[in-house]
């Protein structure tokens, strides 16, 4: 009985996170773009239908962009762990520790990728991550098959801590920016969830391909997902290029200057304050 609660307790404690998330979400304000759309009456009465009929290309782009990220995670954190355990049971503790360490590293890399994408644009980061995934597909299994603990750890660090984290750090802005304001939430969510459902089959497909073709089958599956992602990002326009960044910088500077002017005008001269 005691052992059964060891794994149930974390799930029960996750209810606290749900409450925190609800509190945080209730205090968030809508974006200026959505507030403007509301004020001008440009919102959609049926955003899902409007997305399917008018923004279906954006949905396909999101699916392609998300498939690589989803497969990159499930192919390493889920399937590769099972692959290692079946062939080298003694390496399971090493693999579990590597997943934990890679996940901790991924937190920092996710923030770094998000900050970097705000500075240089969305596409460069995503193209680099997809290219890394393509180059990593076969070495991932070659390194794992060596059964050397250090190389096994390296595989998870690269696969989860670098490649997957770089993709997730960019997605938050990239996926939503594929849609106009009125359909942004519906479009990004629909494409995201469809890709998640597809990615959930990654471990099953990898196991089937390994059974039929050996480990190269799983490597080809990973490679295929990475190629889909690379194709998707190459067909996606830059949503945060130099012109967009300069435009926003000018708007921020103008707003800051306006606030400073208003503050100065509202303050009485020092000579009057002294009287």
Short mmCIF file of C-alpha atoms in Angstrom, two decimals:
data_model
loop_
_atom_site.label_atom_id
_atom_site.label_comp_id
_atom_site.label_asym_id
_atom_site.label_seq_id
_atom_site.Cartn_x
_atom_site.Cartn_y
_atom_site.Cartn_z
CA UNK A 1 0.00 0.00 0.00
CA UNK A 2 2.80 2.37 0.91
CA UNK A 3 4.55 1.77 -2.40
CA UNK A 4 1.42 2.54 -4.39
CA UNK A 5 1.21 6.01 -2.81
CA UNK A 6 4.76 6.83 -3.83
CA UNK A 7 3.71 7.39 -7.41
CA UNK A 8 0.19 8.64 -6.69
CA UNK A 9 1.31 11.47 -4.40
CA UNK A 10 2.99 13.58 -7.14
CA UNK A 11 -0.16 13.34 -9.27
CA UNK A 12 -2.32 14.50 -6.36
CA UNK A 13 0.06 17.37 -5.63
CA UNK A 14 -0.23 18.48 -9.24
CA UNK A 15 -3.70 19.77 -8.32
CA UNK A 16 -1.89 22.63 -6.61
CA UNK A 17 -0.36 23.59 -9.96
CA UNK A 18 -3.82 23.65 -11.52
CA UNK A 19 -5.02 26.11 -8.88
CA UNK A 20 -1.93 28.29 -9.35
CA UNK A 21 -2.40 28.25 -13.12
CA UNK A 22 -6.03 29.31 -12.78
CA UNK A 23 -5.08 32.19 -10.47
CA UNK A 24 -2.32 33.37 -12.81
CA UNK A 25 -4.57 33.14 -15.88
CA UNK A 26 -7.36 35.08 -14.18
CA UNK A 27 -4.97 37.99 -13.58
CA UNK A 28 -3.57 38.13 -17.11
CA UNK A 29 -4.86 40.88 -19.36
CA UNK A 30 -5.69 40.38 -23.02
CA UNK A 31 -3.12 41.42 -25.60
CA UNK A 32 -3.36 44.96 -27.03
CA UNK A 33 -4.11 43.45 -30.46
CA UNK A 34 -7.11 41.51 -29.12
CA UNK A 35 -8.37 44.51 -27.17
CA UNK A 36 -8.20 46.57 -30.35
CA UNK A 37 -10.05 43.84 -32.27
CA UNK A 38 -12.77 43.85 -29.61
CA UNK A 39 -13.08 47.63 -29.70
CA UNK A 40 -13.40 47.68 -33.49
CA UNK A 41 -15.73 44.68 -33.65
CA UNK A 42 -13.28 42.54 -35.64
CA UNK A 43 -13.61 39.42 -33.49
CA UNK A 44 -15.11 36.23 -34.92
CA UNK A 45 -18.39 34.80 -33.64
CA UNK A 46 -17.21 31.31 -34.58
CA UNK A 47 -13.40 31.45 -34.53
CA UNK A 48 -13.00 27.69 -35.04
CA UNK A 49 -15.01 27.70 -38.27
CA UNK A 50 -13.27 30.87 -39.42
CA UNK A 51 -9.91 29.23 -38.79
CA UNK A 52 -10.79 26.06 -40.69
CA UNK A 53 -12.08 27.98 -43.68
CA UNK A 54 -9.72 30.92 -43.81
CA UNK A 55 -6.53 29.96 -41.94
CA UNK A 56 -6.16 26.25 -42.76
CA UNK A 57 -2.70 26.87 -44.21
CA UNK A 58 -1.61 28.20 -40.84
CA UNK A 59 -2.92 25.03 -39.18
CA UNK A 60 -0.86 22.89 -41.56
CA UNK A 61 2.23 24.97 -40.82
CA UNK A 62 1.73 24.59 -37.08
CA UNK A 63 1.30 20.82 -37.45
CA UNK A 64 4.55 20.57 -39.42
CA UNK A 65 6.41 22.79 -36.96
CA UNK A 66 5.11 20.90 -33.96
CA UNK A 67 5.58 17.36 -35.32
CA UNK A 68 9.36 17.65 -35.18
CA UNK A 69 9.25 18.89 -31.57
CA UNK A 70 6.80 16.19 -30.49
CA UNK A 71 8.74 13.37 -32.16
CA UNK A 72 12.02 14.75 -30.84
CA UNK A 73 10.77 14.38 -27.29
CA UNK A 74 8.84 11.11 -27.45
CA UNK A 75 11.56 9.43 -29.51
CA UNK A 76 14.14 10.15 -26.81
CA UNK A 77 12.44 10.47 -23.42
CA UNK A 78 10.00 7.62 -24.05
CA UNK A 79 11.13 5.22 -26.77
CA UNK A 80 14.88 5.51 -26.38
CA UNK A 81 14.58 4.77 -22.66
CA UNK A 82 12.69 1.58 -23.48
CA UNK A 83 15.20 0.74 -26.22
CA UNK A 84 18.11 1.05 -23.79
CA UNK A 85 16.33 -0.90 -21.04
CA UNK A 86 15.58 -3.84 -23.35
CA UNK A 87 19.14 -4.13 -24.63
CA UNK A 88 21.18 -2.91 -21.68
CA UNK A 89 19.13 -3.18 -18.46
CA UNK A 90 22.10 -2.11 -16.38
CA UNK A 91 22.02 1.30 -18.09
CA UNK A 92 18.44 2.10 -17.09
CA UNK A 93 19.46 4.10 -13.95
CA UNK A 94 21.98 6.03 -16.06
CA UNK A 95 19.33 6.78 -18.68
CA UNK A 96 16.79 7.92 -16.08
CA UNK A 97 19.35 10.19 -14.46
CA UNK A 98 20.31 11.54 -17.88
CA UNK A 99 16.67 12.35 -18.69
CA UNK A 100 16.38 14.23 -15.39
CA UNK A 101 19.57 16.17 -15.99
CA UNK A 102 18.63 16.92 -19.59
CA UNK A 103 15.21 18.16 -18.47
CA UNK A 104 16.81 20.54 -15.98
CA UNK A 105 19.15 21.83 -18.70
CA UNK A 106 16.14 22.20 -21.01
CA UNK A 107 14.61 24.76 -18.66
CA UNK A 108 17.55 27.10 -19.15
CA UNK A 109 17.84 26.41 -22.89
CA UNK A 110 14.11 27.07 -23.38
CA UNK A 111 14.43 30.52 -21.80
CA UNK A 112 17.63 31.19 -23.75
CA UNK A 113 16.02 30.20 -27.06
CA UNK A 114 13.00 32.36 -26.30
CA UNK A 115 15.18 35.37 -25.53
CA UNK A 116 17.37 34.76 -28.58
CA UNK A 117 14.40 34.46 -30.92
CA UNK A 118 13.25 37.91 -29.78
CA UNK A 119 16.62 39.29 -30.82
CA UNK A 120 17.29 37.61 -34.17
CA UNK A 121 13.90 36.26 -35.28
CA UNK A 122 11.99 32.98 -35.10
CA UNK A 123 13.21 31.19 -38.22
CA UNK A 124 16.97 31.06 -37.52
CA UNK A 125 16.50 29.26 -34.20
CA UNK A 126 13.97 26.80 -35.59
CA UNK A 127 16.01 26.08 -38.71
CA UNK A 128 19.09 25.44 -36.57
CA UNK A 129 17.19 23.09 -34.24
CA UNK A 130 15.63 21.12 -37.12
CA UNK A 131 19.04 20.84 -38.80
CA UNK A 132 20.52 19.53 -35.54
CA UNK A 133 17.74 16.94 -35.37
CA UNK A 134 18.44 15.79 -38.93
CA UNK A 135 22.16 15.40 -38.21
CA UNK A 136 21.45 13.70 -34.88
CA UNK A 137 19.03 11.00 -36.09
CA UNK A 138 21.56 8.23 -36.78
CA UNK A 139 24.31 9.24 -34.30
CA UNK A 140 21.66 9.08 -31.56
CA UNK A 141 21.40 5.32 -31.95
CA UNK A 142 25.04 4.75 -32.81
CA UNK A 143 26.05 6.39 -29.54
CA UNK A 144 23.37 4.51 -27.60
CA UNK A 145 24.40 1.17 -29.08
CA UNK A 146 27.92 1.68 -27.74
CA UNK A 147 26.48 1.03 -24.24
CA UNK A 148 28.91 3.56 -22.77
CA UNK A 149 27.26 5.51 -19.92
CA UNK A 150 28.90 8.81 -20.86
CA UNK A 151 27.67 8.54 -24.44
CA UNK A 152 24.17 7.57 -23.32
CA UNK A 153 24.07 10.68 -21.14
CA UNK A 154 25.30 12.76 -24.08
CA UNK A 155 22.45 11.48 -26.27
CA UNK A 156 19.77 12.65 -23.83
CA UNK A 157 21.52 15.96 -23.21
CA UNK A 158 21.58 16.72 -26.93
CA UNK A 159 18.15 15.28 -27.75
CA UNK A 160 16.18 16.77 -24.86
CA UNK A 161 18.34 19.50 -23.38
CA UNK A 162 19.36 21.15 -26.64
CA UNK A 163 17.27 20.14 -29.67
CA UNK A 164 13.86 19.76 -28.04
CA UNK A 165 14.32 22.75 -25.73
CA UNK A 166 15.37 25.01 -28.62
CA UNK A 167 12.18 24.07 -30.46
CA UNK A 168 9.88 24.63 -27.49
CA UNK A 169 11.55 27.93 -26.63
CA UNK A 170 10.67 29.28 -30.07
CA UNK A 171 7.20 27.78 -30.46
CA UNK A 172 5.34 30.01 -28.02
CA UNK A 173 5.68 33.01 -30.33
CA UNK A 174 6.16 31.27 -33.68
CA UNK A 175 2.99 29.17 -33.66
CA UNK A 176 0.62 31.93 -32.57
CA UNK A 177 2.08 34.38 -35.07
CA UNK A 178 0.88 32.19 -37.93
CA UNK A 179 -2.66 33.51 -37.46
CA UNK A 180 -4.46 36.83 -37.44
CA UNK A 181 -5.66 38.13 -34.09
CA UNK A 182 -9.27 36.96 -34.43
CA UNK A 183 -8.32 33.31 -35.00
CA UNK A 184 -4.98 33.12 -33.23
CA UNK A 185 -5.99 31.06 -30.21
CA UNK A 186 -8.18 28.62 -32.15
CA UNK A 187 -5.67 28.12 -34.96
CA UNK A 188 -2.60 27.64 -32.79
CA UNK A 189 -4.43 25.33 -30.38
CA UNK A 190 -5.94 23.20 -33.14
CA UNK A 191 -2.66 22.70 -34.96
CA UNK A 192 -0.81 22.12 -31.70
CA UNK A 193 -3.17 19.41 -30.48
CA UNK A 194 -3.37 17.60 -33.82
CA UNK A 195 0.42 17.43 -33.94
CA UNK A 196 0.50 16.26 -30.31
CA UNK A 197 -1.86 13.41 -31.18
CA UNK A 198 0.37 12.42 -34.09
CA UNK A 199 3.50 12.66 -31.97
CA UNK A 200 1.99 10.39 -29.35
CA UNK A 201 2.37 7.51 -31.79
CA UNK A 202 6.13 8.08 -32.09
CA UNK A 203 7.17 5.36 -29.58
CA UNK A 204 4.77 2.83 -31.12
CA UNK A 205 5.95 3.59 -34.65
CA UNK A 206 9.59 3.48 -33.58
CA UNK A 207 9.13 0.09 -31.94
CA UNK A 208 7.38 -1.28 -35.05
CA UNK A 209 10.12 0.01 -37.35
CA UNK A 210 12.87 -1.37 -35.12
CA UNK A 211 11.13 -4.74 -35.17
CA UNK A 212 11.07 -4.66 -38.96
CA UNK A 213 14.36 -2.95 -39.85
CA UNK A 214 16.40 -2.77 -36.66
CA UNK A 215 17.53 0.50 -35.07
CA UNK A 216 17.88 2.31 -38.44
CA UNK A 217 14.08 2.19 -38.67
CA UNK A 218 13.72 4.34 -35.55
CA UNK A 219 16.46 6.66 -36.77
CA UNK A 220 14.64 7.13 -40.08
CA UNK A 221 11.41 7.96 -38.22
CA UNK A 222 13.22 10.65 -36.24
CA UNK A 223 14.85 11.90 -39.43
CA UNK A 224 11.50 12.04 -41.22
CA UNK A 225 9.94 14.15 -38.47
CA UNK A 226 12.93 16.50 -38.53
CA UNK A 227 12.63 16.89 -42.30
CA UNK A 228 8.93 17.72 -41.94
CA UNK A 229 9.79 20.38 -39.40
CA UNK A 230 12.56 21.83 -41.57
CA UNK A 231 10.25 21.93 -44.58
CA UNK A 232 7.58 23.62 -42.48
CA UNK A 233 9.86 26.36 -41.20
CA UNK A 234 11.39 26.98 -44.63
CA UNK A 235 7.87 27.53 -45.99
CA UNK A 236 6.97 29.83 -43.09
CA UNK A 237 7.61 33.54 -43.38
CA UNK A 238 9.58 35.31 -40.69
CA UNK A 239 7.12 36.84 -38.25
CA UNK A 240 9.68 38.73 -36.18
CA UNK A 241 12.20 40.03 -38.68
CA UNK A 242 14.23 43.21 -38.55
CA UNK A 243 11.41 45.40 -39.83
CA UNK A 244 8.97 44.10 -37.19
CA UNK A 245 11.52 44.53 -34.41
CA UNK A 246 12.35 48.07 -35.52
CA UNK A 247 8.68 48.99 -35.77
CA UNK A 248 7.95 47.75 -32.27
CA UNK A 249 11.06 49.49 -30.91
CA UNK A 250 9.84 52.78 -32.39
CA UNK A 251 6.39 52.32 -30.89
CA UNK A 252 7.87 51.55 -27.47
CA UNK A 253 10.17 54.58 -27.70
CA UNK A 254 7.28 56.84 -28.72
CA UNK A 255 5.11 55.55 -25.90
CA UNK A 256 7.92 56.01 -23.37
CA UNK A 257 8.57 59.54 -24.61
CA UNK A 258 4.85 60.32 -24.44
CA UNK A 259 4.64 59.13 -20.86
CA UNK A 260 7.69 61.19 -19.91
CA UNK A 261 6.18 64.29 -21.53
CA UNK A 262 2.88 63.78 -19.74
CA UNK A 263 4.65 63.28 -16.44
CA UNK A 264 6.67 66.47 -16.91
CA UNK A 265 3.60 68.47 -17.86
CA UNK A 266 1.69 67.24 -14.84
CA UNK A 267 4.49 68.15 -12.40
CA UNK A 268 4.55 71.80 -11.17
CA UNK A 269 7.77 73.79 -11.71
CA UNK A 270 10.28 73.59 -8.91
CA UNK A 271 9.95 77.34 -8.28
CA UNK A 272 6.27 76.93 -7.57
CA UNK A 273 6.82 73.95 -5.32
CA UNK A 274 9.17 76.00 -3.14
CA UNK A 275 6.59 78.74 -2.52
#
